[in-house]
Amino acid sequence: MIACGARLEVVAVPGVPLVGAGADVPDLVVRAIGEAGLVLTDGDVLVVTSKLLSRAEGRFVDLSSVGPSARAVDVARTVGKDPRLVELVLRESNSISRQAPGVLIVRHRLGFVVANAGIDASNAVPPHAPAGSGPWALLLPEAPDASAAAIRARVEAEVAAGASVGVVITDSFGRPFRMGTVGVAIGVAGLPPLWDRRGEQDLFGRTLEQTITALADQVAAVADLVAGQAAEGRPLVLVRGLRFDAVTQTASTLLRKPEEDLYA
């Protein structure tokens, strides 16, 4: 069962600091919820930015320490990017989907298709970075589905008071057919990633035949508006107003098979 009423609440949860390697993200989330005085209810979804996890996992890379391979140098020449960055992209990817001046789109090792393997240079400097170091890059988390499950387990055990909640790990992706980026789910726990509405009827009694909603991506997108992508510092967002049965599906459910992907 999945349902959404006529109202959603999207609230940034305060109290989560800018972290470095070794931070306990589930503990940070539990503490922030407690300090904010939030009482979680069934259907609440906690949305955590991938950058918080990446920083906690120490996924910082000083580009000055990266030696690009011959392949990275060749690709960098085509796309016009720093060969050191291209080397990181190749290490994090299974294959190149598209390359052109200014564009390097790959199939990430986690299965999704994304520009630059999701590697980011914004808010990528580690705490206490040595003077003169960098430029710095931040890789995506190692296993966002597992991280989502760990956060959910800790939250339900310590602050959910019996409520069943979902957790979504988000990142910002571009799209091949639209300008701009949107928040997408790269890790999911508890929340159904997809909402299959086939067999339901529309206002005029017509049976839906194709409608499958990317529920986790929609949650990620609405939370991204509040979390922000610049200096907002809001890596934890509560989305309230959904109803769903807990599931064990992960973000991999959202991935289209490579042989079915017309853009990859």
mmCIF file of C-alpha atoms in Angstrom:
data_model
loop_
_atom_site.group_PDB
_atom_site.id
_atom_site.type_symbol
_atom_site.label_atom_id
_atom_site.label_comp_id
_atom_site.label_asym_id
_atom_site.label_seq_id
_atom_site.Cartn_x
_atom_site.Cartn_y
_atom_site.Cartn_z
ATOM 1 C CA MET A 1 0.000 0.000 0.000
ATOM 2 C CA ILE A 2 1.268 3.438 -0.980
ATOM 3 C CA ALA A 3 -0.624 6.701 -0.624
ATOM 4 C CA CYS A 4 -0.014 10.433 -0.622
ATOM 5 C CA GLY A 5 -2.545 12.930 0.659
ATOM 6 C CA ALA A 6 -3.086 16.490 -0.488
ATOM 7 C CA ARG A 7 -0.288 17.825 1.711
ATOM 8 C CA LEU A 8 3.402 17.104 2.195
ATOM 9 C CA GLU A 9 5.730 18.643 4.758
ATOM 10 C CA VAL A 10 9.404 19.038 3.861
ATOM 11 C CA VAL A 11 11.549 20.182 6.779
ATOM 12 C CA ALA A 12 15.300 20.592 7.074
ATOM 13 C CA VAL A 13 16.445 19.007 10.342
ATOM 14 C CA PRO A 14 19.018 21.288 12.013
ATOM 15 C CA GLY A 15 22.063 20.297 13.999
ATOM 16 C CA VAL A 16 24.066 18.217 11.506
ATOM 17 C CA PRO A 17 27.580 19.672 11.229
ATOM 18 C CA LEU A 18 30.025 19.699 8.324
ATOM 19 C CA VAL A 19 31.859 16.462 9.022
ATOM 20 C CA GLY A 20 35.102 14.761 8.164
ATOM 21 C CA ALA A 21 36.280 11.188 7.807
ATOM 22 C CA GLY A 22 35.146 8.860 10.580
ATOM 23 C CA ALA A 23 31.919 10.634 11.505
ATOM 24 C CA ASP A 24 29.095 8.312 12.589
ATOM 25 C CA VAL A 25 26.245 9.357 10.303
ATOM 26 C CA PRO A 26 23.508 7.218 11.923
ATOM 27 C CA ASP A 27 24.481 8.742 15.280
ATOM 28 C CA LEU A 28 24.416 12.258 13.821
ATOM 29 C CA VAL A 29 20.936 11.649 12.394
ATOM 30 C CA VAL A 30 19.597 10.235 15.665
ATOM 31 C CA ARG A 31 21.052 13.124 17.650
ATOM 32 C CA ALA A 32 19.663 15.746 15.255
ATOM 33 C CA ILE A 33 16.167 14.257 15.419
ATOM 34 C CA GLY A 34 16.275 14.161 19.204
ATOM 35 C CA GLU A 35 17.628 17.684 19.582
ATOM 36 C CA ALA A 36 14.993 19.018 17.177
ATOM 37 C CA GLY A 37 12.268 17.454 19.307
ATOM 38 C CA LEU A 38 10.810 15.591 16.332
ATOM 39 C CA VAL A 39 8.363 12.760 16.936
ATOM 40 C CA LEU A 40 8.546 10.403 13.973
ATOM 41 C CA THR A 41 5.416 8.745 12.632
ATOM 42 C CA ASP A 42 4.669 5.936 10.173
ATOM 43 C CA GLY A 43 5.439 7.053 6.637
ATOM 44 C CA ASP A 44 8.067 9.649 7.549
ATOM 45 C CA VAL A 45 11.058 9.633 5.196
ATOM 46 C CA LEU A 46 14.485 10.882 6.221
ATOM 47 C CA VAL A 47 16.476 12.176 3.285
ATOM 48 C CA VAL A 48 20.252 12.337 3.664
ATOM 49 C CA THR A 49 22.545 13.972 1.123
ATOM 50 C CA SER A 50 25.254 11.799 -0.370
ATOM 51 C CA LYS A 51 27.805 14.484 0.450
ATOM 52 C CA LEU A 52 27.314 13.946 4.184
ATOM 53 C CA LEU A 53 28.062 10.241 3.737
ATOM 54 C CA SER A 54 30.974 10.847 1.375
ATOM 55 C CA ARG A 55 32.627 13.209 3.820
ATOM 56 C CA ALA A 56 32.061 10.810 6.716
ATOM 57 C CA GLU A 57 33.552 7.980 4.657
ATOM 58 C CA GLY A 58 36.619 10.070 3.847
ATOM 59 C CA ARG A 59 35.982 9.988 0.117
ATOM 60 C CA PHE A 60 38.182 13.071 -0.364
ATOM 61 C CA VAL A 61 40.803 12.986 -3.089
ATOM 62 C CA ASP A 62 43.575 15.541 -3.512
ATOM 63 C CA LEU A 63 43.899 15.793 -7.280
ATOM 64 C CA SER A 64 47.555 16.666 -6.925
ATOM 65 C CA SER A 65 48.086 13.069 -5.724
ATOM 66 C CA VAL A 66 46.434 11.468 -8.773
ATOM 67 C CA GLY A 67 48.546 10.159 -11.620
ATOM 68 C CA PRO A 68 46.416 9.919 -14.777
ATOM 69 C CA SER A 69 46.702 6.865 -16.981
ATOM 70 C CA ALA A 70 47.287 7.055 -20.720
ATOM 71 C CA ARG A 71 43.579 6.366 -21.268
ATOM 72 C CA ALA A 72 42.606 9.182 -18.898
ATOM 73 C CA VAL A 73 44.902 11.570 -20.735
ATOM 74 C CA ASP A 74 43.370 10.554 -24.059
ATOM 75 C CA VAL A 75 39.774 10.962 -22.806
ATOM 76 C CA ALA A 76 40.669 14.258 -21.128
ATOM 77 C CA ARG A 77 41.960 15.567 -24.434
ATOM 78 C CA THR A 78 38.575 14.793 -26.029
ATOM 79 C CA VAL A 79 36.373 16.208 -23.272
ATOM 80 C CA GLY A 80 38.605 19.102 -22.234
ATOM 81 C CA LYS A 81 38.753 18.137 -18.558
ATOM 82 C CA ASP A 82 41.563 17.767 -16.028
ATOM 83 C CA PRO A 83 43.211 14.369 -16.725
ATOM 84 C CA ARG A 84 43.417 13.748 -12.984
ATOM 85 C CA LEU A 85 39.654 14.148 -12.642
ATOM 86 C CA VAL A 86 39.109 11.912 -15.657
ATOM 87 C CA GLU A 87 41.295 9.264 -14.033
ATOM 88 C CA LEU A 88 39.048 9.298 -10.956
ATOM 89 C CA VAL A 89 35.953 9.106 -13.153
ATOM 90 C CA LEU A 90 37.321 6.044 -14.940
ATOM 91 C CA ARG A 91 38.188 4.353 -11.640
ATOM 92 C CA GLU A 92 34.636 4.880 -10.365
ATOM 93 C CA SER A 93 32.955 3.715 -13.579
ATOM 94 C CA ASN A 94 32.253 0.530 -15.501
ATOM 95 C CA SER A 95 32.044 2.180 -18.915
ATOM 96 C CA ILE A 96 31.806 5.486 -20.753
ATOM 97 C CA SER A 97 28.351 6.295 -22.093
ATOM 98 C CA ARG A 98 29.060 9.608 -23.875
ATOM 99 C CA GLN A 99 32.097 11.813 -24.292
ATOM 100 C CA ALA A 100 32.261 15.160 -26.037
ATOM 101 C CA PRO A 101 33.828 18.568 -25.354
ATOM 102 C CA GLY A 102 32.774 19.483 -21.829
ATOM 103 C CA VAL A 103 30.848 16.235 -21.293
ATOM 104 C CA LEU A 104 31.836 12.905 -19.770
ATOM 105 C CA ILE A 105 28.901 10.623 -18.934
ATOM 106 C CA VAL A 106 29.570 7.176 -17.524
ATOM 107 C CA ARG A 107 27.880 4.128 -16.100
ATOM 108 C CA HIS A 108 28.907 4.308 -12.462
ATOM 109 C CA ARG A 109 30.089 1.182 -10.645
ATOM 110 C CA LEU A 110 26.778 1.317 -8.702
ATOM 111 C CA GLY A 111 24.843 1.008 -11.959
ATOM 112 C CA PHE A 112 23.425 4.440 -12.691
ATOM 113 C CA VAL A 113 24.393 6.679 -15.595
ATOM 114 C CA VAL A 114 25.748 10.032 -14.445
ATOM 115 C CA ALA A 115 28.106 12.809 -15.494
ATOM 116 C CA ASN A 116 31.648 12.607 -14.118
ATOM 117 C CA ALA A 117 30.772 9.520 -12.013
ATOM 118 C CA GLY A 118 29.038 11.862 -9.591
ATOM 119 C CA ILE A 119 32.408 13.269 -8.479
ATOM 120 C CA ASP A 120 31.992 16.752 -7.039
ATOM 121 C CA ALA A 121 34.343 19.647 -6.356
ATOM 122 C CA SER A 122 31.898 21.730 -4.301
ATOM 123 C CA ASN A 123 32.141 21.452 -0.514
ATOM 124 C CA ALA A 124 34.840 18.845 -1.116
ATOM 125 C CA VAL A 125 37.638 20.166 1.107
ATOM 126 C CA PRO A 126 38.322 17.974 4.165
ATOM 127 C CA PRO A 127 38.670 19.421 7.650
ATOM 128 C CA HIS A 128 42.189 20.591 8.412
ATOM 129 C CA ALA A 129 43.320 20.285 4.799
ATOM 130 C CA PRO A 130 47.019 21.242 4.589
ATOM 131 C CA ALA A 131 47.754 24.691 3.227
ATOM 132 C CA GLY A 132 48.495 24.517 -0.464
ATOM 133 C CA SER A 133 46.823 21.146 -0.933
ATOM 134 C CA GLY A 134 44.200 20.414 -3.539
ATOM 135 C CA PRO A 135 42.271 21.014 -5.646
ATOM 136 C CA TRP A 136 40.010 18.534 -3.884
ATOM 137 C CA ALA A 137 37.342 16.196 -5.257
ATOM 138 C CA LEU A 138 34.723 14.154 -3.399
ATOM 139 C CA LEU A 139 33.651 10.720 -4.622
ATOM 140 C CA LEU A 140 30.160 9.305 -4.125
ATOM 141 C CA PRO A 141 29.609 7.044 -1.084
ATOM 142 C CA GLU A 142 30.846 3.476 -1.284
ATOM 143 C CA ALA A 143 27.502 1.714 -0.645
ATOM 144 C CA PRO A 144 24.572 4.129 -0.288
ATOM 145 C CA ASP A 145 21.902 1.400 0.006
ATOM 146 C CA ALA A 146 23.763 -0.148 2.938
ATOM 147 C CA SER A 147 24.185 3.284 4.506
ATOM 148 C CA ALA A 148 20.465 3.973 4.141
ATOM 149 C CA ALA A 149 19.683 0.656 5.844
ATOM 150 C CA ALA A 150 22.091 1.412 8.691
ATOM 151 C CA ILE A 151 20.551 4.835 9.286
ATOM 152 C CA ARG A 152 17.036 3.413 9.213
ATOM 153 C CA ALA A 153 17.913 0.641 11.657
ATOM 154 C CA ARG A 154 19.470 3.099 14.100
ATOM 155 C CA VAL A 155 16.601 5.577 13.839
ATOM 156 C CA GLU A 156 13.893 2.951 14.315
ATOM 157 C CA ALA A 157 15.756 1.444 17.252
ATOM 158 C CA GLU A 158 16.406 4.694 19.106
ATOM 159 C CA VAL A 159 14.072 7.550 18.166
ATOM 160 C CA ALA A 160 11.204 6.250 16.024
ATOM 161 C CA ALA A 161 9.130 5.024 19.002
ATOM 162 C CA GLY A 162 7.724 2.121 17.002
ATOM 163 C CA ALA A 163 7.144 4.084 13.798
ATOM 164 C CA SER A 164 8.162 2.618 10.432
ATOM 165 C CA VAL A 165 10.242 5.137 8.481
ATOM 166 C CA GLY A 166 12.035 5.256 5.177
ATOM 167 C CA VAL A 167 15.496 6.579 4.356
ATOM 168 C CA VAL A 168 16.655 7.976 1.028
ATOM 169 C CA ILE A 169 20.233 8.933 0.124
ATOM 170 C CA THR A 170 20.276 11.631 -2.548
ATOM 171 C CA ASP A 171 22.552 13.152 -5.122
ATOM 172 C CA SER A 172 21.989 15.709 -7.881
ATOM 173 C CA PHE A 173 21.950 14.365 -11.429
ATOM 174 C CA GLY A 174 21.563 15.993 -14.809
ATOM 175 C CA ARG A 175 19.368 14.409 -17.473
ATOM 176 C CA PRO A 176 20.086 13.795 -21.173
ATOM 177 C CA PHE A 177 16.841 15.396 -22.320
ATOM 178 C CA ARG A 178 16.380 18.325 -19.881
ATOM 179 C CA MET A 179 18.474 21.238 -18.641
ATOM 180 C CA GLY A 180 19.463 21.510 -14.987
ATOM 181 C CA THR A 181 19.935 18.991 -12.209
ATOM 182 C CA VAL A 182 17.419 17.313 -9.901
ATOM 183 C CA GLY A 183 17.734 15.301 -6.723
ATOM 184 C CA VAL A 184 17.661 11.541 -7.279
ATOM 185 C CA ALA A 185 17.778 8.548 -4.952
ATOM 186 C CA ILE A 186 21.064 6.620 -4.970
ATOM 187 C CA GLY A 187 20.287 4.743 -1.755
ATOM 188 C CA VAL A 188 16.939 3.572 -0.365
ATOM 189 C CA ALA A 189 15.769 1.686 2.730
ATOM 190 C CA GLY A 190 12.205 1.016 3.861
ATOM 191 C CA LEU A 191 10.538 3.182 1.207
ATOM 192 C CA PRO A 192 9.268 1.518 -2.002
ATOM 193 C CA PRO A 193 11.550 2.905 -4.753
ATOM 194 C CA LEU A 194 8.794 2.482 -7.335
ATOM 195 C CA TRP A 195 5.039 3.024 -7.059
ATOM 196 C CA ASP A 196 3.341 0.719 -9.554
ATOM 197 C CA ARG A 197 -0.090 2.178 -10.295
ATOM 198 C CA ARG A 198 -0.964 -0.073 -13.204
ATOM 199 C CA GLY A 199 -4.468 -1.426 -12.817
ATOM 200 C CA GLU A 200 -5.785 1.666 -11.014
ATOM 201 C CA GLN A 201 -8.395 3.846 -12.700
ATOM 202 C CA ASP A 202 -8.214 7.489 -13.698
ATOM 203 C CA LEU A 203 -10.989 10.064 -13.162
ATOM 204 C CA PHE A 204 -12.938 8.685 -16.090
ATOM 205 C CA GLY A 205 -12.646 5.014 -15.246
ATOM 206 C CA ARG A 206 -9.846 4.248 -17.687
ATOM 207 C CA THR A 207 -7.442 1.615 -16.367
ATOM 208 C CA LEU A 208 -3.820 2.752 -16.083
ATOM 209 C CA GLU A 209 -1.528 0.551 -18.151
ATOM 210 C CA GLN A 210 1.909 2.184 -18.022
ATOM 211 C CA THR A 211 2.057 4.359 -14.904
ATOM 212 C CA ILE A 212 4.942 3.477 -12.600
ATOM 213 C CA THR A 213 6.083 6.378 -10.435
ATOM 214 C CA ALA A 214 9.711 6.708 -9.291
ATOM 215 C CA LEU A 215 8.639 7.393 -5.718
ATOM 216 C CA ALA A 216 12.127 7.502 -4.188
ATOM 217 C CA ASP A 217 13.323 9.928 -6.869
ATOM 218 C CA GLN A 218 10.313 12.171 -6.279
ATOM 219 C CA VAL A 219 11.084 12.243 -2.567
ATOM 220 C CA ALA A 220 14.720 13.025 -3.354
ATOM 221 C CA ALA A 221 13.748 15.860 -5.689
ATOM 222 C CA VAL A 222 11.420 17.581 -3.242
ATOM 223 C CA ALA A 223 13.959 17.243 -0.423
ATOM 224 C CA ASP A 224 16.689 18.668 -2.670
ATOM 225 C CA LEU A 225 14.803 21.963 -2.828
ATOM 226 C CA VAL A 226 15.202 22.332 0.935
ATOM 227 C CA ALA A 227 18.646 20.760 1.320
ATOM 228 C CA GLY A 228 20.143 23.024 -1.340
ATOM 229 C CA GLN A 229 23.320 22.587 -3.346
ATOM 230 C CA ALA A 230 25.481 25.530 -2.326
ATOM 231 C CA ALA A 231 26.150 26.937 1.159
ATOM 232 C CA GLU A 232 22.862 25.969 2.822
ATOM 233 C CA GLY A 233 24.373 23.231 5.004
ATOM 234 C CA ARG A 234 21.161 21.175 5.297
ATOM 235 C CA PRO A 235 22.152 17.544 4.725
ATOM 236 C CA LEU A 236 19.171 16.026 6.557
ATOM 237 C CA VAL A 237 15.552 16.589 5.510
ATOM 238 C CA LEU A 238 12.302 15.103 6.809
ATOM 239 C CA VAL A 239 9.546 14.442 4.267
ATOM 240 C CA ARG A 240 6.186 13.791 5.897
ATOM 241 C CA GLY A 241 2.784 12.934 4.440
ATOM 242 C CA LEU A 242 3.336 9.623 2.658
ATOM 243 C CA ARG A 243 1.932 6.257 3.599
ATOM 244 C CA PHE A 244 3.617 3.030 2.544
ATOM 245 C CA ASP A 245 4.306 -0.512 3.595
ATOM 246 C CA ALA A 246 7.945 -1.099 4.474
ATOM 247 C CA VAL A 247 9.902 -3.027 1.848
ATOM 248 C CA THR A 248 13.400 -4.430 1.432
ATOM 249 C CA GLN A 249 13.943 -3.071 -2.087
ATOM 250 C CA THR A 250 16.953 -0.846 -2.738
ATOM 251 C CA ALA A 251 17.827 1.940 -5.172
ATOM 252 C CA SER A 252 18.899 -0.681 -7.716
ATOM 253 C CA THR A 253 15.165 -1.192 -8.376
ATOM 254 C CA LEU A 254 15.194 2.196 -10.102
ATOM 255 C CA LEU A 255 17.900 1.270 -12.596
ATOM 256 C CA ARG A 256 16.949 0.518 -16.163
ATOM 257 C CA LYS A 257 18.761 -2.478 -17.623
ATOM 258 C CA PRO A 258 21.620 -1.405 -19.917
ATOM 259 C CA GLU A 259 20.059 -3.227 -22.883
ATOM 260 C CA GLU A 260 16.848 -1.204 -22.380
ATOM 261 C CA ASP A 261 18.570 2.176 -21.908
ATOM 262 C CA LEU A 262 18.284 4.228 -25.114
ATOM 263 C CA TYR A 263 20.499 7.000 -23.713
ATOM 264 C CA ALA A 264 23.358 4.935 -22.310
#
